Coordinates of C-alpha atoms in Angstrom, one line a residue:
X1310 CA -4.3 21.8 77.9
X1311 CA -2.0 24.1 75.9
X1312 CA -0.8 21.2 73.9
X1313 CA -4.5 20.1 73.1
X1314 CA -5.4 23.6 72.1
X1315 CA -2.4 23.8 69.7
X1316 CA -3.3 20.4 68.3
X1317 CA -6.9 21.5 67.5
X1318 CA -5.8 24.8 66.0
X1319 CA -3.3 22.9 63.8
X1320 CA -6.0 20.6 62.6
X1321 CA -8.4 23.4 61.7
X1322 CA -5.6 25.3 59.8
X1323 CA -4.8 22.1 57.9
X1324 CA -8.4 21.4 57.0
X1325 CA -8.9 25.0 55.9
X1326 CA -5.7 24.8 53.8
X1327 CA -6.9 21.6 52.1
X1328 CA -10.3 23.1 51.5
X1329 CA -8.8 26.2 49.8
X1330 CA -6.4 24.0 47.8
X1331 CA -9.3 21.8 46.6
X1332 CA -11.4 24.8 45.6
X1333 CA -8.5 26.4 43.8
X1334 CA -7.8 23.2 42.0
X1335 CA -11.4 22.8 41.0
X1336 CA -11.5 26.4 39.7
X1337 CA -8.4 25.9 37.7
X1338 CA -9.7 22.6 36.3
X1339 CA -12.9 24.3 35.5
X1340 CA -11.2 27.1 33.6
X1341 CA -9.1 24.6 31.6
X1342 CA -12.2 22.5 30.9
X1343 CA -14.0 25.4 29.5
X1344 CA -10.9 26.1 27.3
X1345 CA -11.0 22.5 26.1
X1346 CA -7.8 21.3 27.9
X1347 CA -9.0 18.5 30.1
X1348 CA -7.3 16.1 32.4
X1349 CA -6.9 12.4 31.6
X1350 CA -10.1 10.4 31.4
X1351 CA -11.2 7.8 33.9
X1352 CA -10.3 5.1 31.4
X1353 CA -6.7 6.5 31.2
X1354 CA -6.6 6.7 34.9
X1355 CA -7.5 3.0 35.2
X1356 CA -4.9 2.3 32.6
X1357 CA -2.2 4.0 34.7
X1358 CA -3.3 1.9 37.7
X1359 CA -3.0 -1.2 35.6
X1360 CA 0.5 -0.1 34.5
X1361 CA 1.6 0.4 38.1
X1362 CA 0.5 -3.1 39.0
X1363 CA 2.1 -4.7 36.0
X1364 CA 5.3 -2.6 36.4
X1365 CA 5.5 -3.8 40.0
X1366 CA 5.2 -7.4 38.8
X1367 CA 7.8 -6.8 36.2
X1368 CA 10.3 -5.5 38.7
X1369 CA 9.8 -8.7 40.7
X1370 CA 10.8 -10.9 37.7
X1371 CA 7.5 -11.5 35.9
X1372 CA 8.4 -12.1 32.2
X1373 CA 5.7 -11.0 29.8
X1374 CA 5.8 -12.2 26.2
X1375 CA 3.6 -11.2 23.3
X1376 CA 1.2 -13.0 21.2
X1377 CA 2.1 -15.6 18.6
X1378 CA 3.5 -14.4 15.3
X1379 CA 0.7 -13.7 12.9
X1380 CA -2.0 -14.0 15.6
X1381 CA -4.5 -11.3 16.3
X1382 CA -3.7 -8.8 19.0
X1383 CA -6.5 -7.9 21.4
X1384 CA -6.8 -6.4 24.8
X1385 CA -5.1 -3.5 26.4
X1386 CA -4.2 -4.2 30.0
X1387 CA -0.7 -5.7 29.6
X1388 CA 2.4 -3.6 29.4
X1389 CA 6.2 -4.1 29.1
X1390 CA 9.1 -1.9 30.0
X1391 CA 11.0 -0.5 27.1
X1392 CA 13.7 2.1 27.8
X1393 CA 12.1 4.9 29.7
X1394 CA 8.6 4.0 28.8
X1395 CA 6.1 1.3 29.6
X1396 CA 4.6 0.0 26.4
X1397 CA 1.1 -1.4 26.3
X1398 CA 0.9 -5.1 25.4
X1399 CA -2.1 -7.2 24.2
X1400 CA -3.4 -9.9 26.4
X1401 CA -2.6 -13.4 25.1
X1402 CA -2.2 -15.7 28.2
X1403 CA -2.3 -19.4 27.5
X1404 CA -3.4 -21.9 30.1
X1405 CA -0.7 -22.4 32.6
X1406 CA 0.2 -18.8 32.8
X1407 CA 2.6 -18.6 29.8
X1408 CA 2.3 -16.1 27.0
X1409 CA 2.6 -16.5 23.3
X1410 CA 5.6 -15.4 21.4
X1411 CA 5.9 -11.8 20.4
X1412 CA 5.5 -10.4 17.0
X1413 CA 8.9 -9.6 15.3
X1414 CA 9.9 -5.9 15.7
X1415 CA 11.7 -3.7 13.3
X1416 CA 14.9 -1.9 13.8
X1417 CA 15.3 1.9 13.5
X1418 CA 17.0 1.4 10.1
X1419 CA 14.0 -0.5 8.8
X1420 CA 11.6 2.1 10.2
X1421 CA 13.7 4.8 8.6
X1422 CA 13.5 2.9 5.3
X1423 CA 9.7 2.9 5.5
X1424 CA 9.6 6.6 6.2
X1425 CA 12.1 7.3 3.4
X1426 CA 9.9 5.4 1.0
X1427 CA 6.9 7.6 2.0
X1428 CA 8.6 11.0 1.8
X1429 CA 11.0 10.4 -1.1
X1430 CA 8.7 8.6 -3.5
X1431 CA 7.9 9.5 -7.1
X1432 CA 6.0 12.6 -6.1
X1433 CA 9.3 14.4 -5.9
X1434 CA 8.9 14.7 -9.7
X1435 CA 6.6 17.6 -9.1
X1436 CA 9.0 19.6 -6.9
X1437 CA 10.8 21.4 -9.8
X1438 CA 7.4 22.7 -10.8
X1439 CA 7.1 24.1 -7.3
X1440 CA 10.5 25.9 -7.8
X1441 CA 9.2 27.3 -11.1
X1442 CA 6.5 29.3 -9.2
X1443 CA 8.4 29.8 -5.9
X1444 CA 12.0 30.4 -6.7
X1445 CA 14.3 30.6 -3.7
X1446 CA 11.3 30.7 -1.4
X1447 CA 10.3 27.4 -2.8
X1448 CA 13.7 26.0 -1.8
X1449 CA 13.2 27.5 1.7
X1450 CA 9.8 25.8 2.0
X1451 CA 11.3 22.4 1.1
X1452 CA 13.6 22.9 4.2
X1453 CA 10.9 24.4 6.3
X1454 CA 8.4 21.6 5.5
X1455 CA 11.0 19.0 6.4
X1456 CA 11.7 20.7 9.8
X1457 CA 8.0 21.1 10.6
X1458 CA 6.9 17.6 9.5
X1459 CA 9.8 16.1 11.5
X1460 CA 8.6 18.1 14.6
X1461 CA 4.9 17.3 14.2
X1462 CA 5.8 13.6 13.7
X1463 CA 7.5 13.6 17.1
X1464 CA 4.8 15.4 18.9
X1465 CA 2.2 13.1 17.4
X1466 CA 4.0 10.1 18.9
X1467 CA 4.3 12.1 22.2
X1468 CA 0.5 12.2 22.3
X1469 CA 0.4 8.4 22.4
X1470 CA 2.0 8.5 25.9
X1471 CA 1.0 9.7 29.3
X1472 CA 2.9 9.7 32.6
X1473 CA 1.7 7.4 35.4
X1474 CA 2.0 8.1 39.1
X1475 CA 5.6 7.1 39.2
X1476 CA 6.5 9.5 36.4
X1477 CA 7.0 6.7 33.8
X1478 CA 5.8 7.3 30.3
X1479 CA 3.0 4.8 29.4
X1480 CA 1.7 4.1 25.9
X1481 CA -2.1 4.5 26.4
X1482 CA -3.0 5.0 22.7
X1483 CA -2.2 3.1 19.6
X1484 CA -3.1 5.1 16.5
X1485 CA -3.9 8.5 15.1
X1486 CA -7.6 7.8 15.5
X1487 CA -7.1 7.0 19.2
X1488 CA -5.3 10.4 19.7
X1489 CA -8.2 12.2 17.9
X1490 CA -10.8 10.4 20.0
X1491 CA -9.0 11.2 23.2
X1492 CA -9.0 14.9 22.3
X1493 CA -12.7 15.0 21.7
X1494 CA -13.6 12.9 24.7
X1495 CA -15.8 13.0 26.8
X1496 CA -18.3 15.1 24.9
X1497 CA -17.8 13.7 21.4
X1498 CA -15.7 10.5 21.9
X1499 CA -15.8 9.3 18.3
X1500 CA -15.8 12.7 16.4
X1501 CA -12.1 13.0 16.2
X1502 CA -11.7 9.5 14.9
X1503 CA -14.2 10.1 12.1
X1504 CA -12.4 13.3 11.1
X1505 CA -9.1 11.6 10.9
X1506 CA -10.6 8.6 9.0
X1507 CA -12.1 10.9 6.4
X1508 CA -8.8 12.8 6.0
X1509 CA -7.0 9.5 5.6
X1510 CA -9.4 8.1 3.1
X1511 CA -9.3 11.3 1.0
X1512 CA -5.5 11.3 1.0
X1513 CA -5.1 7.6 0.2
X1514 CA -7.7 7.7 -2.6
X1515 CA -6.1 10.9 -4.0
X1516 CA -2.8 9.2 -4.0
X1517 CA -4.2 6.4 -6.0
X1518 CA -5.7 8.9 -8.5
X1519 CA -2.3 10.6 -8.8
X1520 CA -0.7 7.3 -9.7
X1521 CA -3.2 6.8 -12.5
X1522 CA -2.7 10.4 -13.7
X1523 CA 1.0 10.1 -13.7
X1524 CA 0.9 6.8 -15.5
X1525 CA -1.3 8.2 -18.3
X1526 CA 0.9 11.4 -18.5
X1527 CA 4.2 9.5 -18.7
X1528 CA 3.0 7.0 -21.3
X1529 CA 1.4 9.8 -23.5
X1530 CA 4.6 11.8 -23.4
X1531 CA 6.8 8.7 -24.0
X1532 CA 5.0 7.8 -27.2
X1533 CA 3.6 11.1 -28.6
X1534 CA 3.5 9.6 -32.1
X1535 CA 1.0 7.0 -31.2
X1536 CA -2.7 7.8 -31.8
X1537 CA -3.5 7.2 -28.1
X1538 CA -4.5 10.0 -25.8
X1539 CA -3.5 10.5 -22.2
X1540 CA -7.0 9.5 -21.1
X1541 CA -6.8 6.3 -23.1
X1542 CA -3.4 5.5 -21.5
X1543 CA -5.0 6.0 -18.1
X1544 CA -7.8 3.5 -19.0
X1545 CA -5.1 0.9 -20.0
X1546 CA -3.3 1.5 -16.7
X1547 CA -6.5 1.0 -14.7
X1548 CA -7.2 -2.3 -16.5
X1549 CA -3.8 -3.5 -15.2
X1550 CA -4.8 -2.3 -11.7
X1551 CA -8.2 -4.1 -11.5
X1552 CA -6.6 -7.2 -9.8
X1553 CA -6.0 -5.0 -6.8
X1554 CA -9.7 -5.5 -6.0
X1555 CA -9.0 -9.1 -5.1
X1556 CA -6.2 -8.3 -2.7
X1557 CA -6.5 -9.9 0.8
X1558 CA -3.1 -8.8 2.0
X1559 CA 0.0 -7.1 0.6
X1560 CA 2.3 -10.1 0.9
X1561 CA 2.4 -10.6 -2.8
X1562 CA 3.0 -6.9 -3.5
X1563 CA 5.5 -6.1 -0.8
X1564 CA 8.3 -8.2 -2.4
X1565 CA 8.4 -5.7 -5.3
X1566 CA 8.6 -2.6 -3.0
X1567 CA 12.4 -2.8 -2.7
X1568 CA 12.9 -3.2 -6.4
X1569 CA 10.5 -0.2 -7.1
X1570 CA 12.4 2.0 -4.6
X1571 CA 15.8 1.1 -6.1
X1572 CA 14.5 1.7 -9.6
X1573 CA 13.2 5.1 -8.6
X1574 CA 16.6 5.9 -7.0
X1575 CA 18.3 5.0 -10.2
X1576 CA 15.9 7.1 -12.2
X1577 CA 16.6 10.1 -9.9
X1578 CA 20.3 9.6 -10.4
X1579 CA 19.8 9.5 -14.2
X1580 CA 17.8 12.7 -14.2
X1581 CA 20.3 14.5 -12.0
X1582 CA 23.2 13.1 -14.2
X1583 CA 21.6 14.5 -17.3
X1584 CA 21.0 17.9 -15.6
X1585 CA 24.7 18.0 -14.5
X1586 CA 25.8 17.3 -18.0
X1587 CA 24.1 20.6 -19.0
X1588 CA 25.5 22.5 -16.1
X1589 CA 27.1 25.1 -18.4
X1590 CA 23.7 26.1 -19.6
X1591 CA 22.1 26.4 -16.2
X1592 CA 19.8 29.5 -15.9
X1593 CA 20.7 30.8 -12.5
X1594 CA 19.2 34.2 -13.5
X1595 CA 15.8 32.5 -13.8
X1596 CA 15.7 31.5 -10.1
X1597 CA 13.8 34.5 -8.7
X1598 CA 13.4 36.0 -5.2
X1599 CA 9.8 37.0 -5.9
X1600 CA 6.9 34.6 -6.2
X1601 CA 3.9 34.1 -8.4
X1602 CA 1.2 35.0 -5.9
X1603 CA -1.5 33.1 -7.8
X1604 CA 0.4 29.8 -8.3
X1605 CA 2.8 29.8 -5.4
X1606 CA 0.2 28.5 -2.9
X1607 CA -0.2 25.5 -5.2
X1608 CA 3.6 24.9 -4.8
X1609 CA 3.1 24.9 -1.0
X1610 CA 0.6 22.0 -1.3
X1611 CA 3.0 20.1 -3.6
X1612 CA 5.8 20.4 -1.1
X1613 CA 3.7 19.5 1.9
X1614 CA 2.2 16.4 0.1
X1615 CA 5.7 15.1 -0.7
X1616 CA 6.4 14.9 3.1
X1617 CA 3.3 13.2 4.3
X1618 CA 4.0 10.2 6.6
X1619 CA 2.1 11.0 9.8
X1620 CA -0.6 8.5 8.9
X1621 CA 1.4 5.4 9.7
X1622 CA 3.9 6.8 12.2
X1623 CA 2.0 5.6 15.4
X1624 CA 2.0 2.0 14.0
X1625 CA 5.6 2.3 12.9
X1626 CA 6.8 3.5 16.3
X1627 CA 4.7 0.8 18.0
X1628 CA 6.6 -1.9 16.0
X1629 CA 10.1 -0.6 16.7
X1630 CA 12.5 -2.7 18.8
X1631 CA 13.8 0.5 20.4
X1632 CA 11.1 3.2 20.4
X1633 CA 13.7 5.5 22.1
X1634 CA 15.5 5.7 18.7
X1635 CA 12.4 7.1 17.0
X1636 CA 13.4 10.8 17.3
X1637 CA 16.9 10.0 15.9
X1638 CA 15.3 8.1 13.0
X1639 CA 13.0 11.0 12.2
X1640 CA 15.9 13.4 12.2
X1641 CA 18.1 11.6 9.7
X1642 CA 15.3 10.6 7.4
X1643 CA 14.0 14.2 7.1
X1644 CA 17.4 15.7 6.8
X1645 CA 18.3 13.4 4.0
X1646 CA 15.0 14.0 2.3
X1647 CA 15.4 17.7 2.6
X1648 CA 18.9 17.6 1.0
X1649 CA 18.0 15.2 -1.8
X1650 CA 14.7 17.0 -2.6
X1651 CA 16.3 20.4 -2.6
X1652 CA 19.1 19.4 -4.9
X1653 CA 16.8 17.5 -7.3
X1654 CA 14.3 20.4 -7.5
X1655 CA 17.0 23.1 -8.0
X1656 CA 19.2 21.2 -10.5
X1657 CA 16.1 20.2 -12.6
X1658 CA 14.7 23.7 -12.6
X1659 CA 18.1 25.2 -13.5
X1660 CA 18.3 22.9 -16.5
X1661 CA 14.9 23.7 -18.0
X1662 CA 14.0 27.0 -16.3
X1663 CA 10.6 28.4 -17.5
X1664 CA 10.0 25.3 -19.6
X1665 CA 9.8 23.1 -16.5
X1666 CA 6.7 20.8 -16.7
X1667 CA 4.4 19.3 -14.1
X1668 CA 6.3 16.0 -14.3
X1669 CA 9.9 16.8 -14.7
X1670 CA 10.7 13.6 -16.8
X1671 CA 8.6 15.1 -19.6
X1672 CA 11.4 17.6 -20.2
X1673 CA 13.9 14.8 -21.0
X1674 CA 14.9 14.2 -24.6
X1675 CA 12.8 11.6 -26.3
X1676 CA 15.5 9.0 -26.5
X1677 CA 15.9 9.0 -22.7
X1678 CA 12.4 9.9 -21.8
X1679 CA 10.7 6.7 -23.0
X1680 CA 13.1 4.5 -21.0
X1681 CA 12.8 6.5 -17.8
X1682 CA 9.1 6.9 -18.0
X1683 CA 8.5 3.2 -18.5
X1684 CA 10.4 2.6 -15.3
X1685 CA 8.3 5.2 -13.6
X1686 CA 5.0 3.8 -14.9
X1687 CA 6.0 0.4 -13.6
X1688 CA 6.8 1.9 -10.2
X1689 CA 3.5 3.8 -10.2
X1690 CA 1.5 0.7 -11.0
X1691 CA 3.3 -1.4 -8.4
X1692 CA 2.9 1.4 -5.8
X1693 CA -0.9 1.8 -6.4
X1694 CA -1.9 -1.3 -4.3
X1695 CA -0.4 0.1 -1.1
X1696 CA -2.6 3.2 -0.7
X1697 CA -5.5 1.3 -2.3
X1698 CA -5.4 -1.5 0.2
X1699 CA -4.9 1.0 3.1
X1700 CA -8.0 2.9 2.0
X1701 CA -10.0 -0.3 1.7
X1702 CA -9.0 -1.3 5.2
X1703 CA -10.0 2.1 6.7
X1704 CA -13.4 1.9 4.9
X1705 CA -14.0 -1.6 6.0
X1706 CA -13.1 -0.9 9.7
X1707 CA -15.1 2.3 9.9
X1708 CA -18.2 1.5 7.9
X1709 CA -18.7 -2.3 7.8
X1710 CA -19.3 -4.8 10.6
X1711 CA -16.4 -7.1 11.5
X1712 CA -14.0 -4.2 11.3
X1713 CA -13.9 -3.6 15.1
X1714 CA -16.0 -0.5 15.1
X1715 CA -19.7 0.3 15.6
X1716 CA -20.5 0.1 11.9
X1717 CA -24.1 -0.5 10.8
X1718 CA -23.4 -1.9 7.3
X1719 CA -23.1 -5.7 7.0
X1720 CA -19.8 -7.5 7.0
X1721 CA -18.3 -7.8 3.5
X1722 CA -16.6 -11.0 4.4
X1723 CA -18.2 -14.5 4.7
X1724 CA -17.8 -16.9 7.6
X1725 CA -14.8 -18.5 6.1
X1726 CA -13.1 -15.1 5.4
X1727 CA -13.9 -15.0 1.7
X1728 CA -14.8 -11.7 0.2
X1729 CA -18.5 -11.4 -0.7
X1730 CA -19.4 -10.6 -4.3
X1731 CA -20.9 -7.2 -3.4
X1732 CA -17.8 -6.4 -1.3
X1733 CA -15.7 -7.2 -4.4
X1734 CA -18.0 -4.9 -6.4
X1735 CA -17.3 -2.0 -4.1
X1736 CA -13.6 -2.5 -4.4
X1737 CA -13.9 -2.5 -8.2
X1738 CA -16.0 0.6 -8.0
X1739 CA -13.2 2.3 -6.0
X1740 CA -10.7 1.4 -8.7
X1741 CA -13.1 2.8 -11.4
X1742 CA -13.6 5.9 -9.3
X1743 CA -9.8 6.6 -9.3
X1744 CA -9.9 6.2 -13.1
X1745 CA -12.8 8.6 -13.6
X1746 CA -11.1 11.2 -11.5
X1747 CA -7.8 10.7 -13.5
X1748 CA -9.7 11.1 -16.7
X1749 CA -11.7 14.2 -15.8
X1750 CA -8.9 15.9 -13.8
X1751 CA -5.6 14.9 -15.6
X1752 CA -3.5 17.5 -13.9
X1753 CA -0.7 16.0 -11.8
X1754 CA 0.7 19.1 -10.1
X1755 CA -2.7 20.7 -9.4
X1756 CA -4.1 17.5 -7.9
X1757 CA -1.0 17.1 -5.8
X1758 CA -1.2 20.7 -4.6
X1759 CA -5.0 20.3 -3.8
X1760 CA -4.4 17.1 -1.8
X1761 CA -1.4 18.6 0.0
X1762 CA -3.4 21.7 0.9
X1763 CA -6.5 19.8 2.0
X1764 CA -5.4 16.7 3.8
X1765 CA -1.7 16.9 3.8
X1766 CA -1.6 20.1 5.8
X1767 CA -4.4 18.8 8.1
X1768 CA -2.7 15.5 8.9
X1769 CA 0.9 16.9 9.0
X1770 CA 0.5 20.4 10.5
X1771 CA -2.9 21.3 11.9
X1772 CA -4.0 18.2 13.8
X1773 CA -0.7 17.2 15.4
X1774 CA -0.2 20.7 16.7
X1775 CA -3.8 20.9 18.0
X1776 CA -3.7 17.4 19.6
X1777 CA -0.3 18.2 21.3
X1778 CA -1.7 21.3 22.8
X1779 CA -4.8 19.5 24.0
X1780 CA -3.3 16.4 25.5
X1781 CA 0.1 17.6 26.7
X1782 CA -0.9 21.1 27.8
X1783 CA 0.1 20.8 31.4
X1784 CA 3.6 19.6 30.6
X1785 CA 4.4 22.0 27.7
X1786 CA 7.0 24.7 28.1
X1787 CA 6.3 28.2 26.6
X1788 CA 8.4 27.6 23.5
X1789 CA 6.5 24.3 22.8
X1790 CA 3.2 26.2 23.0
X1791 CA 4.6 28.9 20.7
X1792 CA 5.8 26.4 18.1
X1793 CA 2.5 24.5 18.2
X1794 CA 0.4 27.7 17.8
X1795 CA 2.7 29.1 15.1
X1796 CA 2.5 25.8 13.1
X1797 CA -1.3 25.7 13.5
X1798 CA -1.8 29.3 12.3
X1799 CA 0.8 29.2 9.5
X1800 CA -0.4 25.7 8.4
X1801 CA -4.0 26.9 8.4
X1802 CA -3.3 29.9 6.3
X1803 CA -1.2 27.9 3.8
X1804 CA -3.9 25.2 3.6
X1805 CA -6.7 27.6 2.9
X1806 CA -4.7 29.6 0.4
X1807 CA -3.4 26.5 -1.4
X1808 CA -6.8 24.9 -1.5
X1809 CA -8.4 28.0 -3.0
X1810 CA -5.7 28.5 -5.6
X1811 CA -5.6 24.8 -6.5
X1812 CA -9.3 24.8 -7.1
X1813 CA -9.0 28.0 -9.2
X1814 CA -6.2 26.4 -11.2
X1815 CA -8.3 23.3 -11.9
X1816 CA -11.2 25.4 -13.0
X1817 CA -9.0 27.4 -15.3
X1818 CA -7.3 24.3 -16.7
X1819 CA -10.7 22.7 -17.3
X1820 CA -12.2 25.8 -18.8
X1821 CA -9.4 26.4 -21.3
X1822 CA -8.5 22.7 -21.7
X1823 CA -4.9 23.3 -20.6
X1824 CA -2.5 20.4 -20.2
X1825 CA 0.1 22.1 -18.0

């Protein structure tokens, strides 16, 4: 009898404890839900369950291969083990139970090369102009931006993963858009993706505009004796870019990318070599500790824009042979970028001091300037198709049928995959739009600062920090929360300030017809 009584009391106490625990958990979940930090969705929970089953099969010897090279990847229920994480694999089962061959993966060195091309491109030509208005604080910002962009790139990739019931990291998302949609679910499941898509399109199109602007600027300053204006040179450059409208893929363009990058490296070496030859005349006294309050925010946008690479990092990490090496790759690419950018900007500014122009090659002597600028124009024209094609892809996937989304506009491709005439017309219109912007706003540094403040800061600072807080809140330590909040606040202030001053600078330049 005593034993029975103790058993009943024990059961009642256990039930009461479970009830209290459930109510407490519900209250805590309700508080976090009201704050916007929600638990994983039901779809993600089902994904974890699928991962557990497939991981179990994997441990028992089931070999899972990918889809055939060049084939389309669809489905999201197959996973493979990769280091400490389980990576999502597309379904591609053939009859008989075998799977198609996997797509070739890239090494960490190849991934680092891609990141280096993105953050050490020809837009470093505007960094000495940033030092002109920022002095030593501008140099500090080059270092600070490298550290922050490296960190936000890592936390953006962390948002692609969630832990399953076994504590194994699972890749449940594939892109920046997926991360944004997950943050806005379940109330607005597509809002985040639309915001990211708009920011991506603006940044890509503005990059195309900057290539046209810099081409016209370089040609005008290379041949000042010719009766051809900068706007006319921009028109000629755009005529050479019209074939981009016919691009179906970048295979024909990608073969020139290595030559373009090597040519740009040689050009940077030539500029630095010329600056070193004038080391005796360097104006150290011109590097100031105070800043130009009105123009320094523009410099912030220029520096941030030169580090933007977050757009393609999820795709890059997903195609790496060893994703565990992603963090190391981000470290050495951003450290090298920081050192090279800092040295290039400082050496160039010391050489020309207050005479530093928006595009630093315009300061070179006429005998060297023409040769260097011709190489730079060639690189700009060959670089244009990359952001142009990326912008076209984003537009087609988000606005037109056949792109995989819920677009309402008709498909711009025919049944056989050929581009329809009106689709070709829209591409030509996009090329012409970049020309018109380059003609009416021919200010390289101001446009670069405006883009960096508007979309660069959003994609590199604000959104990664916000998404990290939202999706990883329960696992974050206090210093991670502090870093994310600080980056969001500082990035927001810099973005707003840089945007306002860039617009003011453009209005002033337009009103007084200024070239620099």
